[in-house]
Coordinates of N, CA and C in Angstrom, one line a residue:
M161 N 64.2 76.8 150.5 CA 65.8 76.9 150.5 C 66.0 76.6 148.8
P162 N 67.6 76.4 148.9 CA 68.0 76.7 147.6 C 67.9 75.1 146.8
R163 N 67.5 75.2 145.9 CA 67.5 74.0 144.9 C 68.5 73.2 144.8
A164 N 68.8 71.3 144.1 CA 70.3 71.3 144.4 C 70.3 71.6 143.4
G165 N 70.1 71.3 142.5 CA 71.2 72.5 141.4 C 71.9 73.4 141.8
T166 N 71.3 74.1 142.2 CA 71.6 75.9 143.0 C 73.3 75.2 143.9
I167 N 72.8 74.5 144.6 CA 73.8 74.0 145.8 C 75.2 73.8 145.0
W168 N 74.6 73.0 144.0 CA 76.2 71.5 143.1 C 76.5 72.4 142.4
L169 N 76.1 73.7 142.0 CA 76.7 75.0 141.2 C 77.5 75.4 142.0
R170 N 77.0 75.9 143.7 CA 77.8 76.4 144.2 C 79.1 75.5 144.4
A171 N 78.8 74.1 144.8 CA 79.8 73.6 145.2 C 81.4 73.4 144.5
V172 N 80.6 73.8 143.2 CA 81.7 73.4 142.0 C 82.3 74.6 141.4
L173 N 81.3 75.8 142.1 CA 82.2 77.3 141.8 C 83.7 77.6 142.8
A174 N 82.9 77.1 144.0 CA 84.0 77.2 145.3 C 85.0 76.4 145.2
L175 N 85.0 74.7 144.6 CA 85.8 74.2 144.2 C 86.7 74.9 143.0
A176 N 86.3 75.2 141.7 CA 87.2 75.5 141.3 C 87.9 77.2 141.4
G177 N 87.2 78.0 142.5 CA 88.0 78.9 143.2 C 89.2 78.8 144.1
S178 N 89.0 77.6 144.7 CA 89.9 77.1 145.6 C 91.6 76.7 144.6
A179 N 90.7 76.1 143.9 CA 91.7 75.4 142.7 C 92.7 76.7 142.4
V180 N 91.9 77.5 141.9 CA 92.6 79.0 141.0 C 93.8 79.2 141.9
L181 N 92.9 79.8 143.5 CA 93.8 80.4 144.6 C 95.3 79.5 144.9
L182 N 94.9 78.0 144.5 CA 96.1 77.1 145.4 C 97.1 77.7 144.0
W183 N 96.6 77.3 142.7 CA 97.3 77.5 141.8 C 98.3 78.9 141.8
L184 N 97.5 79.8 142.1 CA 98.2 81.5 142.1 C 99.1 81.2 143.2
A185 N 98.9 80.7 143.9 CA 99.9 80.4 145.7 C 101.1 80.0 145.0
T186 N 101.0 78.8 144.1 CA 102.1 78.0 143.8 C 102.9 79.0 142.5
V187 N 102.2 79.7 141.6 CA 103.1 80.2 141.3 C 103.8 81.2 141.8
A188 N 103.4 82.2 143.1 CA 104.1 82.9 143.8 C 105.5 82.4 144.5
L189 N 105.0 80.9 144.9 CA 106.0 80.1 145.4 C 107.2 79.8 144.8
V190 N 107.3 79.4 143.5 CA 107.8 79.5 142.6 C 108.7 80.5 142.2
L191 N 108.0 81.8 142.1 CA 108.9 82.9 142.0 C 109.7 83.5 143.2
L192 N 109.1 82.5 144.5 CA 109.6 83.7 145.1 C 110.9 82.7 145.4
A193 N 111.1 81.0 145.5 CA 111.8 80.4 145.8 C 113.5 80.9 144.6
G194 N 113.0 81.1 143.8 CA 114.0 81.9 142.7 C 114.5 83.0 142.9
A195 N 113.9 83.8 143.7 CA 114.2 85.0 144.0 C 114.9 85.7 145.0
T196 N 114.8 84.2 145.9 CA 115.3 84.4 147.1 C 116.7 83.3 147.7
P197 N 118.3 83.5 146.6 CA 119.2 82.7 147.0 C 119.4 82.8 148.6
R198 N 120.4 80.9 148.8 CA 120.2 81.1 150.3 C 121.7 79.9 149.9
I199 N 122.9 81.4 149.1 CA 124.0 80.9 149.4 C 124.8 80.7 150.6
R200 N 125.6 80.3 151.1 CA 125.9 79.7 152.3 C 126.9 78.5 152.1
S201 N 128.3 78.1 153.0 CA 129.1 77.0 152.5 C 128.1 75.5 152.9
A202 N 128.7 74.9 152.1 CA 127.9 73.4 152.1 C 129.7 72.4 151.9
D203 N 128.8 71.3 151.7 CA 129.5 70.0 151.3 C 130.0 70.0 150.0
A204 N 128.8 70.3 149.3 CA 129.0 70.3 147.6 C 127.9 71.2 147.1
I205 N 128.5 71.4 145.4 CA 127.5 72.0 144.5 C 127.1 71.1 143.9
L206 N 125.5 71.2 144.0 CA 124.7 69.9 143.1 C 124.0 70.8 141.8
V207 N 125.0 70.3 140.7 CA 124.5 70.9 139.1 C 123.5 70.2 138.6
L208 N 122.0 70.8 138.5 CA 121.3 70.2 137.2 C 121.8 70.1 135.9
G209 N 121.5 68.8 135.4 CA 121.6 69.1 134.1 C 120.6 69.6 132.7
A210 N 121.3 69.8 131.6 CA 120.4 70.8 130.9 C 121.2 70.1 129.8
A211 N 120.4 70.7 128.6 CA 121.1 69.7 127.3 C 122.6 70.4 126.6
Q212 N 123.0 69.6 125.9 CA 124.3 69.5 125.9 C 124.1 68.9 124.3
Y213 N 125.2 69.8 123.2 CA 124.9 69.6 121.7 C 125.7 68.8 121.5
N214 N 126.6 67.7 121.2 CA 127.6 67.1 120.7 C 128.6 67.1 121.1
G215 N 128.7 67.1 123.1 CA 129.7 67.3 123.5 C 129.5 68.4 124.0
R216 N 128.9 70.0 123.7 CA 129.5 71.1 123.8 C 128.4 70.9 124.8
P217 N 128.3 71.6 125.9 CA 127.3 72.0 126.8 C 126.3 73.2 126.1
S218 N 124.7 73.7 126.0 CA 124.2 74.2 125.9 C 124.3 75.8 126.1
P219 N 123.8 77.3 126.3 CA 123.8 77.7 126.7 C 123.1 77.9 128.2
V220 N 121.9 76.8 128.2 CA 121.5 77.2 129.5 C 122.1 76.4 130.9
L221 N 123.5 75.2 129.9 CA 124.2 74.3 130.9 C 125.2 75.1 131.4
R222 N 125.2 75.4 130.4 CA 126.7 76.6 130.5 C 126.8 77.5 131.7
A223 N 125.8 78.2 131.9 CA 125.4 78.9 132.5 C 125.9 78.4 134.1
R224 N 124.9 77.3 134.0 CA 124.9 76.6 135.3 C 126.0 76.5 135.6
I225 N 126.8 75.7 134.7 CA 128.2 75.6 135.3 C 129.0 76.7 135.9
D226 N 128.7 77.5 134.4 CA 129.7 79.0 135.0 C 129.4 79.4 136.7
H227 N 128.1 78.9 136.7 CA 127.9 79.5 138.4 C 128.4 78.3 139.4
A228 N 128.4 77.1 139.5 CA 128.9 76.4 140.2 C 130.6 76.6 139.9
I229 N 131.2 76.7 139.0 CA 132.5 77.0 139.3 C 132.5 78.2 140.0
A230 N 132.0 79.3 139.7 CA 132.0 80.6 140.8 C 132.0 80.6 142.3
L231 N 131.1 79.7 142.7 CA 130.7 79.3 143.8 C 131.8 78.5 144.1
Y232 N 132.5 77.6 143.4 CA 133.9 76.5 143.5 C 134.7 77.6 144.1
R233 N 135.2 78.5 143.3 CA 136.3 79.0 143.6 C 136.3 80.5 144.6
Q234 N 134.9 80.4 145.1 CA 134.4 81.2 146.1 C 134.7 80.6 147.7
G235 N 134.8 79.7 147.3 CA 135.2 78.7 148.8 C 133.9 77.8 149.3
L236 N 133.1 78.3 148.6 CA 131.9 77.8 149.2 C 131.7 76.6 149.5
A237 N 132.2 75.5 148.2 CA 132.2 73.9 148.6 C 133.4 73.3 148.0
P238 N 133.9 72.3 148.7 CA 135.0 71.1 148.0 C 135.2 70.6 147.0
R239 N 133.4 70.1 146.9 CA 133.3 69.4 145.3 C 132.5 70.0 144.5
I240 N 132.2 69.6 143.6 CA 131.5 69.7 142.3 C 130.5 68.5 142.1
V241 N 128.7 68.0 141.9 CA 128.2 67.2 141.3 C 127.5 67.8 140.2
F242 N 128.1 66.9 139.2 CA 127.3 67.0 138.1 C 126.4 66.3 137.9
T243 N 125.0 66.3 137.2 CA 124.2 65.9 136.6 C 123.2 65.5 135.5
G244 N 122.5 65.1 135.4 CA 122.0 64.0 134.3 C 122.6 63.1 132.8
G245 N 121.7 62.5 132.6 CA 121.9 61.2 131.7 C 122.1 62.0 129.9
V246 N 122.1 60.5 129.9 CA 122.6 60.4 127.9 C 120.8 61.0 127.7
G247 N 120.6 62.0 127.0 CA 119.3 62.3 126.2 C 119.0 61.0 124.9
R248 N 118.0 61.5 124.2 CA 118.0 60.7 122.8 C 118.3 61.2 122.0
G249 N 119.2 60.4 121.3 CA 120.2 60.9 120.3 C 121.8 61.2 120.5
D250 N 122.1 61.3 121.6 CA 123.0 61.5 122.2 C 123.7 60.3 122.7
T251 N 125.7 60.9 122.4 CA 126.3 59.5 123.1 C 127.0 60.1 123.8
L252 N 127.2 61.2 124.7 CA 127.6 61.7 126.3 C 126.3 62.3 127.1
S253 N 126.5 61.8 128.3 CA 125.4 62.4 129.3 C 125.8 63.8 129.9
E254 N 124.6 64.4 129.9 CA 124.7 65.9 130.4 C 126.1 65.7 131.9
G255 N 126.0 65.2 132.3 CA 126.6 65.1 133.5 C 128.4 64.7 133.2
E256 N 128.5 64.0 132.3 CA 130.2 63.8 131.4 C 130.1 65.5 130.5
V257 N 129.6 65.6 129.8 CA 129.8 66.6 129.2 C 130.2 68.4 130.1
A258 N 129.2 68.3 131.4 CA 129.4 69.6 132.4 C 131.1 68.7 132.7
R259 N 131.1 68.0 133.4 CA 132.6 67.6 134.3 C 133.7 68.1 133.1
R260 N 133.8 68.0 132.1 CA 134.6 68.2 130.7 C 134.6 70.0 130.5
Y261 N 133.8 69.9 130.9 CA 134.0 71.4 130.6 C 135.0 72.5 131.9
A262 N 134.6 72.2 133.2 CA 134.3 72.4 134.4 C 136.0 72.4 134.3
E263 N 136.4 71.1 134.0 CA 137.7 70.4 133.9 C 138.7 71.3 133.1
E264 N 137.9 71.9 132.2 CA 138.9 72.9 131.0 C 138.5 73.9 131.6
H265 N 137.8 74.3 132.3 CA 138.2 76.0 132.6 C 138.9 75.7 134.5
G266 N 139.6 74.4 134.5 CA 139.9 75.0 135.7 C 139.8 74.2 136.8
V267 N 138.5 73.5 136.7 CA 138.6 72.8 138.4 C 138.9 71.4 138.5
P268 N 139.8 71.0 139.6 CA 140.6 69.8 139.5 C 139.5 68.3 139.8
P269 N 140.4 67.4 138.6 CA 139.2 66.2 138.9 C 138.8 65.8 139.9
E270 N 139.6 65.9 140.9 CA 139.2 65.2 142.0 C 138.0 65.7 143.1
A271 N 137.9 67.1 142.1 CA 137.1 68.1 143.3 C 135.3 68.2 142.7
I272 N 135.3 67.1 141.7 CA 134.0 66.3 140.5 C 133.6 65.3 140.9
M273 N 132.0 65.4 140.9 CA 131.5 63.8 140.7 C 130.1 64.5 139.8
V274 N 130.1 62.8 139.2 CA 129.3 62.6 138.3 C 128.5 61.6 138.3
E275 N 127.2 62.5 138.2 CA 125.7 61.3 138.3 C 125.6 61.7 136.3
R276 N 125.3 59.8 135.7 CA 125.1 60.0 134.8 C 124.2 59.5 133.9
V277 N 123.1 58.9 134.8 CA 122.2 57.8 134.5 C 120.8 58.7 134.6
G278 N 120.4 60.0 135.0 CA 119.0 60.8 135.6 C 118.6 61.3 134.0
M279 N 117.1 61.1 133.9 CA 116.8 61.4 133.1 C 115.7 62.9 133.6
T280 N 115.2 62.6 134.7 CA 114.3 63.6 135.3 C 114.9 63.9 136.5
S281 N 114.3 65.2 136.6 CA 114.9 65.6 137.6 C 115.0 64.7 139.0
A282 N 114.4 64.7 139.2 CA 114.2 63.5 140.9 C 114.9 62.4 140.7
E283 N 115.0 62.0 139.2 CA 116.0 60.8 139.4 C 117.5 61.3 139.6
S284 N 117.7 62.5 138.7 CA 119.0 62.9 138.7 C 120.0 63.2 140.1
V285 N 118.4 64.0 141.3 CA 118.8 64.1 142.5 C 119.2 63.1 143.1
S286 N 118.1 62.0 143.4 CA 118.3 60.7 144.2 C 119.0 60.0 143.6
A287 N 119.9 60.0 142.3 CA 121.5 59.7 142.5 C 122.1 60.2 142.6
A288 N 122.3 61.2 142.4 CA 123.5 62.3 143.1 C 123.5 61.8 144.6
A289 N 122.5 62.3 145.1 CA 122.0 62.2 146.5 C 123.1 60.9 147.2
A290 N 122.7 59.7 146.2 CA 123.3 58.3 146.6 C 124.9 58.7 146.9
L291 N 125.2 59.0 145.8 CA 126.8 59.2 145.5 C 127.4 60.2 146.7
M292 N 126.9 61.4 147.1 CA 127.1 62.4 148.1 C 126.9 61.5 149.6
R293 N 125.8 60.7 149.5 CA 125.8 60.1 150.6 C 127.2 58.8 150.6
A294 N 127.5 58.6 149.9 CA 128.7 57.8 150.1 C 130.0 58.2 150.5
E295 N 129.5 59.3 150.2 CA 131.3 60.2 150.7 C 131.0 60.7 152.2
G296 N 129.6 60.8 152.6 CA 129.6 61.6 153.8 C 128.9 63.2 153.5
L297 N 128.8 63.3 152.3 CA 128.4 64.9 151.9 C 126.7 64.7 152.4
T298 N 126.6 65.8 152.9 CA 125.0 65.8 153.3 C 124.4 67.4 152.7
T299 N 124.7 68.3 152.2 CA 124.4 69.5 152.3 C 124.8 69.6 150.8
A300 N 123.9 70.0 150.3 CA 124.3 70.7 148.4 C 123.8 72.5 148.8
L301 N 124.5 73.3 148.0 CA 124.0 74.0 147.3 C 123.6 74.1 146.1
V302 N 122.4 74.2 145.4 CA 121.6 73.7 144.5 C 121.5 74.5 143.5
V303 N 122.1 74.0 142.1 CA 122.4 75.2 141.0 C 121.8 74.9 140.2
S304 N 120.7 75.8 139.4 CA 119.7 75.3 138.8 C 119.0 76.4 138.4
D305 N 118.4 76.7 137.0 CA 117.6 78.0 136.7 C 116.5 78.5 138.2
R306 N 116.3 79.5 137.7 CA 115.4 80.3 138.9 C 114.0 79.3 139.3
F307 N 113.4 78.9 138.0 CA 112.0 78.2 138.3 C 112.2 77.0 138.6
H308 N 113.1 76.7 139.0 CA 113.7 75.5 139.3 C 113.7 75.2 141.0
M309 N 113.9 76.3 141.3 CA 114.3 76.0 142.8 C 113.6 75.6 143.5
L310 N 112.1 75.6 143.3 CA 110.8 75.1 144.4 C 111.2 73.7 144.7
R311 N 111.0 73.3 143.2 CA 110.5 71.7 143.1 C 112.5 71.2 143.9
L312 N 112.9 71.7 143.2 CA 114.6 71.3 143.6 C 114.6 70.8 145.2
E313 N 114.0 72.5 145.7 CA 114.6 71.8 147.2 C 113.6 70.9 147.7
L314 N 112.3 70.8 147.1 CA 111.4 69.4 147.5 C 112.3 68.2 147.8
L315 N 113.3 67.8 146.4 CA 113.2 66.5 145.9 C 114.9 66.2 146.1
T316 N 115.8 67.4 147.0 CA 116.7 67.1 147.5 C 116.8 66.9 149.0
R317 N 115.4 67.3 149.8 CA 114.8 67.0 150.8 C 114.5 65.6 151.2
R318 N 114.1 65.2 149.8 CA 113.3 64.0 150.2 C 114.5 62.7 150.1
A319 N 115.4 63.1 148.8 CA 116.5 62.4 148.7 C 117.4 62.3 150.3
G320 N 117.4 63.2 150.9 CA 118.3 62.8 152.6 C 119.0 64.2 152.6
L321 N 119.4 65.3 151.5 CA 120.3 66.1 151.7 C 119.6 67.8 152.1
R322 N 120.4 68.1 152.7 CA 119.8 69.7 153.2 C 120.2 71.0 152.1
P323 N 119.2 71.2 151.3 CA 119.9 71.9 150.5 C 119.6 73.6 150.9
F324 N 120.6 74.3 150.2 CA 120.9 75.9 149.9 C 120.4 76.3 148.4
R325 N 119.9 77.0 148.6 CA 119.0 77.7 146.7 C 120.0 78.5 146.1
A326 N 121.1 78.0 145.3 CA 122.1 79.1 144.6 C 121.7 79.1 142.9
P327 N 120.3 79.8 142.6 CA 120.5 79.7 141.5 C 121.2 80.3 140.5
T328 N 120.9 80.6 139.3 CA 121.9 80.7 137.9 C 121.3 82.3 137.8
P329 N 122.4 83.1 137.9 CA 122.1 84.8 138.0 C 121.8 85.5 136.6
D330 N 121.9 84.1 135.4 CA 122.2 85.1 134.4 C 122.1 83.8 133.1
S331 N 121.1 82.9 133.4 CA 120.6 82.3 132.6 C 119.9 82.7 131.8
P332 N 120.3 81.9 130.5 CA 119.6 82.9 128.7 C 118.2 82.5 128.6
I333 N 117.3 81.9 129.9 CA 116.2 81.5 130.3 C 115.0 83.2 130.3
D334 N 116.0 83.4 131.4 CA 115.3 84.5 132.5 C 115.7 85.9 131.6
R335 N 116.4 86.0 129.8 CA 116.6 87.0 129.3 C 115.4 87.6 128.5
V336 N 114.7 86.3 128.5 CA 113.3 86.7 127.6 C 112.2 86.0 128.5
P337 N 111.9 87.5 128.4 CA 110.5 87.6 129.6 C 109.4 86.4 129.1
G338 N 109.1 86.1 127.9 CA 108.0 84.8 127.7 C 108.4 83.9 128.0
Q339 N 109.5 83.5 127.8 CA 110.2 82.1 127.6 C 109.9 81.6 129.4
R340 N 110.9 82.9 130.1 CA 111.0 82.9 131.7 C 109.6 82.2 132.0
W341 N 108.3 83.2 131.8 CA 107.0 82.9 131.8 C 106.3 81.7 131.7
R342 N 107.4 81.0 131.0 CA 106.5 79.5 130.3 C 106.9 78.7 131.4
Y343 N 108.9 78.5 131.6 CA 108.9 77.8 131.9 C 108.1 78.0 134.2
V344 N 108.4 79.0 134.0 CA 107.6 79.4 135.8 C 106.2 78.9 136.2
L345 N 105.3 78.8 134.8 CA 103.7 78.4 134.6 C 104.0 76.9 134.6
R346 N 104.6 76.3 133.8 CA 104.9 75.3 134.0 C 105.3 74.5 135.2
E347 N 106.1 75.0 135.5 CA 106.7 74.0 137.1 C 105.8 74.9 138.4
S348 N 104.5 75.3 138.2 CA 103.8 75.5 139.0 C 102.4 74.4 138.7
L349 N 102.3 73.8 137.3 CA 101.6 72.5 137.9 C 101.9 71.7 137.8
I350 N 103.7 71.3 137.7 CA 104.8 70.5 137.7 C 104.6 70.1 139.2
F351 N 104.6 71.1 140.2 CA 105.4 70.9 141.8 C 103.9 70.5 142.8
P352 N 102.7 70.8 141.9 CA 101.8 69.9 143.1 C 102.0 68.4 142.9
A353 N 102.4 68.0 141.5 CA 102.1 66.9 141.8 C 103.4 65.9 141.8
A354 N 104.3 66.9 142.2 CA 105.8 66.7 142.6 C 105.9 66.0 144.1
A355 N 104.7 67.2 144.8 CA 104.5 67.1 146.3 C 103.7 66.5 146.8
L356 N 102.5 65.8 146.1 CA 101.6 64.8 146.5 C 102.1 64.0 145.8
I357 N 102.7 63.5 144.9 CA 102.8 62.0 143.7 C 104.6 61.4 144.1
G358 N 105.7 62.5 144.2 CA 106.3 62.4 144.0 C 106.8 62.8 142.5
G359 N 105.9 63.2 141.7 CA 106.5 64.0 140.0 C 107.8 63.7 139.4
R360 N 108.0 64.9 138.8 CA 109.5 64.0 137.8 C 110.3 64.6 138.3

């Protein structure tokens, strides 16, 4: 019979192998979710926040807003919901900066809803979902970067919404392969935590 030490070694190797396979599967799911949009009519377009600089949207946030505006102009949803709280050292929320930008680009104020308190994706989605449910809105085209789609689908479902993936087609992050992979790998570690314990 094998020695106890050999049995333990085999068990540890089997566990490590299973963990690696699970991680690789998660990486594949993150990539697949970002590569397979589900663009269709919805009650609202839900836009995840990103950095803003003294009232100006960062390139990443601007790409998300521009995509949301394009979806709105196609008639795919009558409302846009912007999210994002006030970052450290800032005086304006990401959601408020996005609202101003959208209005400057022709979106009527009555078509816009803003969530201004969320500091994480989970907080923003939860607060935005509450705003939407209060208006009887239950389906959403979810706009963010490709790497973000898998976790956002999980978070929006948990918040009581029916999500449809609408990843930003021309995000600055996707233009730099090294940066894109850094976010994908990071997301592959965050998603299991979000699935198991809520995550960020």
